[in-house]
């Protein structure tokens, strides 16, 4: 697996089922297939995927709201973590969002999710606030991060 080439590209209709299956295997309250299908061909939204051969290994979803880009979904399959794929996906998603008029980036993250917080900090995001009980299952506060 270590020598496998990872490609980073825009999600297409052919990818949505595999992306939704990955989502379901990682999150307790997953987005559904339809949520991913609705991202296709929307100028203000985007989903960047990582592929190992034909297999989906991760994705990042963004939504550009008048220049503020909300990163709504970040994930890498367990067996592909720790290889720089999350960082690569985030960088590519931010580049795409910038090209479409995005100026600032924001996201929420569980306060216990140190791997994700560390990833975001490595990209220049900083914690700017907290949303009390933002998450369920299990209930937890969200850290709100921004990168300008
Ligand atoms: C968070 C997640 C996307 C990181 O993906 P990844 O591909 O493993 O991350 P990368 O290999 O690109 O790591 C980039 C940086 O993130 C940080 N990082 C990643 N995993 C980490 C860990 N387990 N512990 C500490 N820091 C970590 C490090 O700063 C790392 O840089 P380094 O390798 O130079 O030290 C992945 O762990 C994941 O999918 N988690 C489950 C879903 C999730 O929590 N999503 C975020 C919701 S807000």
Coordinates of N, CA and C and ligand atoms in Angstrom, one line a residue, residues 26-27 74-77 80-88 108-110 113-116 118-120 122 135, ligand 1:
X26 N -17.3 5.9 8.7 CA -16.5 6.7 9.5 C -17.3 7.5 10.6
X27 N -18.5 8.0 10.2 CA -19.2 9.0 11.0 C -20.5 8.3 11.7
X74 N -14.6 16.3 6.1 CA -13.2 15.9 5.9 C -13.0 14.5 6.4
X75 N -12.5 13.6 5.6 CA -12.3 12.3 6.0 C -11.3 11.5 5.1
X76 N -10.6 10.6 5.8 CA -9.7 9.7 5.1 C -9.9 8.3 5.7
X77 N -10.0 7.3 4.9 CA -10.2 5.9 5.4 C -9.1 5.5 6.4
X80 N -5.7 4.5 5.2 CA -4.9 5.5 4.4 C -4.4 6.7 5.2
X81 N -4.7 6.7 6.5 CA -4.3 7.8 7.3 C -2.8 7.9 7.6
X82 N -2.4 9.1 7.9 CA -1.0 9.3 8.3 C 0.0 9.3 7.1
X83 N -0.6 9.6 5.9 CA 0.3 9.6 4.7 C 0.2 10.9 4.0
X84 N -0.4 11.9 4.6 CA -0.5 13.2 4.0 C -1.7 13.4 3.1
X85 N -2.6 12.4 3.1 CA -3.7 12.5 2.1 C -4.7 13.6 2.6
X86 N -4.9 13.6 3.9 CA -5.9 14.6 4.5 C -5.4 16.1 4.1
X87 N -4.1 16.3 4.3 CA -3.5 17.6 4.0 C -3.6 17.9 2.6
X88 N -3.3 16.9 1.7 CA -3.3 17.1 0.3 C -4.8 17.5 -0.2
X108 N -15.9 23.5 11.6 CA -16.1 23.1 13.0 C -15.5 21.7 13.2
X109 N -15.0 21.5 14.4 CA -14.4 20.2 14.7 C -14.7 19.9 16.2
X110 N -14.9 18.6 16.5 CA -15.1 18.1 17.9 C -13.9 18.5 18.7
X113 N -11.1 16.0 18.9 CA -10.5 15.4 17.7 C -9.2 16.0 17.4
X114 N -8.2 15.6 18.2 CA -6.9 16.2 18.1 C -6.2 16.0 16.8
X115 N -6.4 14.9 16.1 CA -5.8 14.6 14.8 C -6.3 15.7 13.8
X116 N -7.6 15.9 13.8 CA -8.1 16.8 12.8 C -7.7 18.3 13.2
X118 N -5.0 19.2 14.7 CA -3.6 19.3 14.4 C -3.5 19.5 12.8
X119 N -4.2 18.7 12.1 CA -4.2 18.9 10.6 C -4.6 20.3 10.2
X120 N -5.7 20.9 10.8 CA -6.1 22.2 10.4 C -5.1 23.3 10.9
X122 N -2.0 22.9 11.1 CA -0.8 22.8 10.2 C -1.0 23.5 8.9
X135 N -22.4 19.0 18.7 CA -22.4 17.6 18.1 C -23.3 16.7 19.1
Ligands
LIG1 C1 -8.4 14.0 10.4 C2 -8.0 13.1 9.2 C3 -8.8 13.6 8.0 C4 -6.5 13.3 9.0 O1 -6.2 12.6 7.7 P1 -4.7 12.1 7.4 O2 -4.7 11.7 6.0 O3 -4.4 11.0 8.3 O4 -3.9 13.3 7.7 P2 -2.4 13.7 7.1 O5 -1.6 12.4 7.0 O6 -2.6 14.5 5.9 O7 -1.8 14.5 8.3 C5 -1.5 15.9 8.2 C6 -1.2 16.5 9.5 O8 -2.3 16.4 10.4 C7 -1.9 16.1 11.7 N1 -2.3 14.7 12.1 C8 -2.9 13.8 11.3 N2 -3.2 12.7 12.0 C9 -2.8 13.0 13.3 C10 -2.9 12.2 14.5 N3 -3.4 11.0 14.6 N4 -2.4 12.8 15.6 C11 -1.8 14.0 15.6 N5 -1.8 14.8 14.5 C12 -2.3 14.3 13.3 C13 -0.4 16.2 11.7 O9 -0.1 17.6 11.9 C14 -0.1 15.8 10.3 O10 1.2 16.4 9.8 P3 2.5 15.5 10.0 O11 2.2 14.2 9.4 O12 3.5 16.3 9.3 O13 2.7 15.4 11.5 C15 -8.3 11.6 9.5 O14 -7.7 11.3 10.8 C16 -9.7 11.2 9.6 O15 -10.4 10.9 8.6 N6 -10.4 11.2 10.8 C17 -11.7 10.7 10.9 C18 -12.7 11.7 10.4 C19 -12.6 13.1 11.0 O16 -12.4 13.2 12.2 N7 -12.7 14.1 10.2 C20 -12.6 15.5 10.6 C21 -13.9 16.0 11.1 S1 -13.9 17.7 11.5

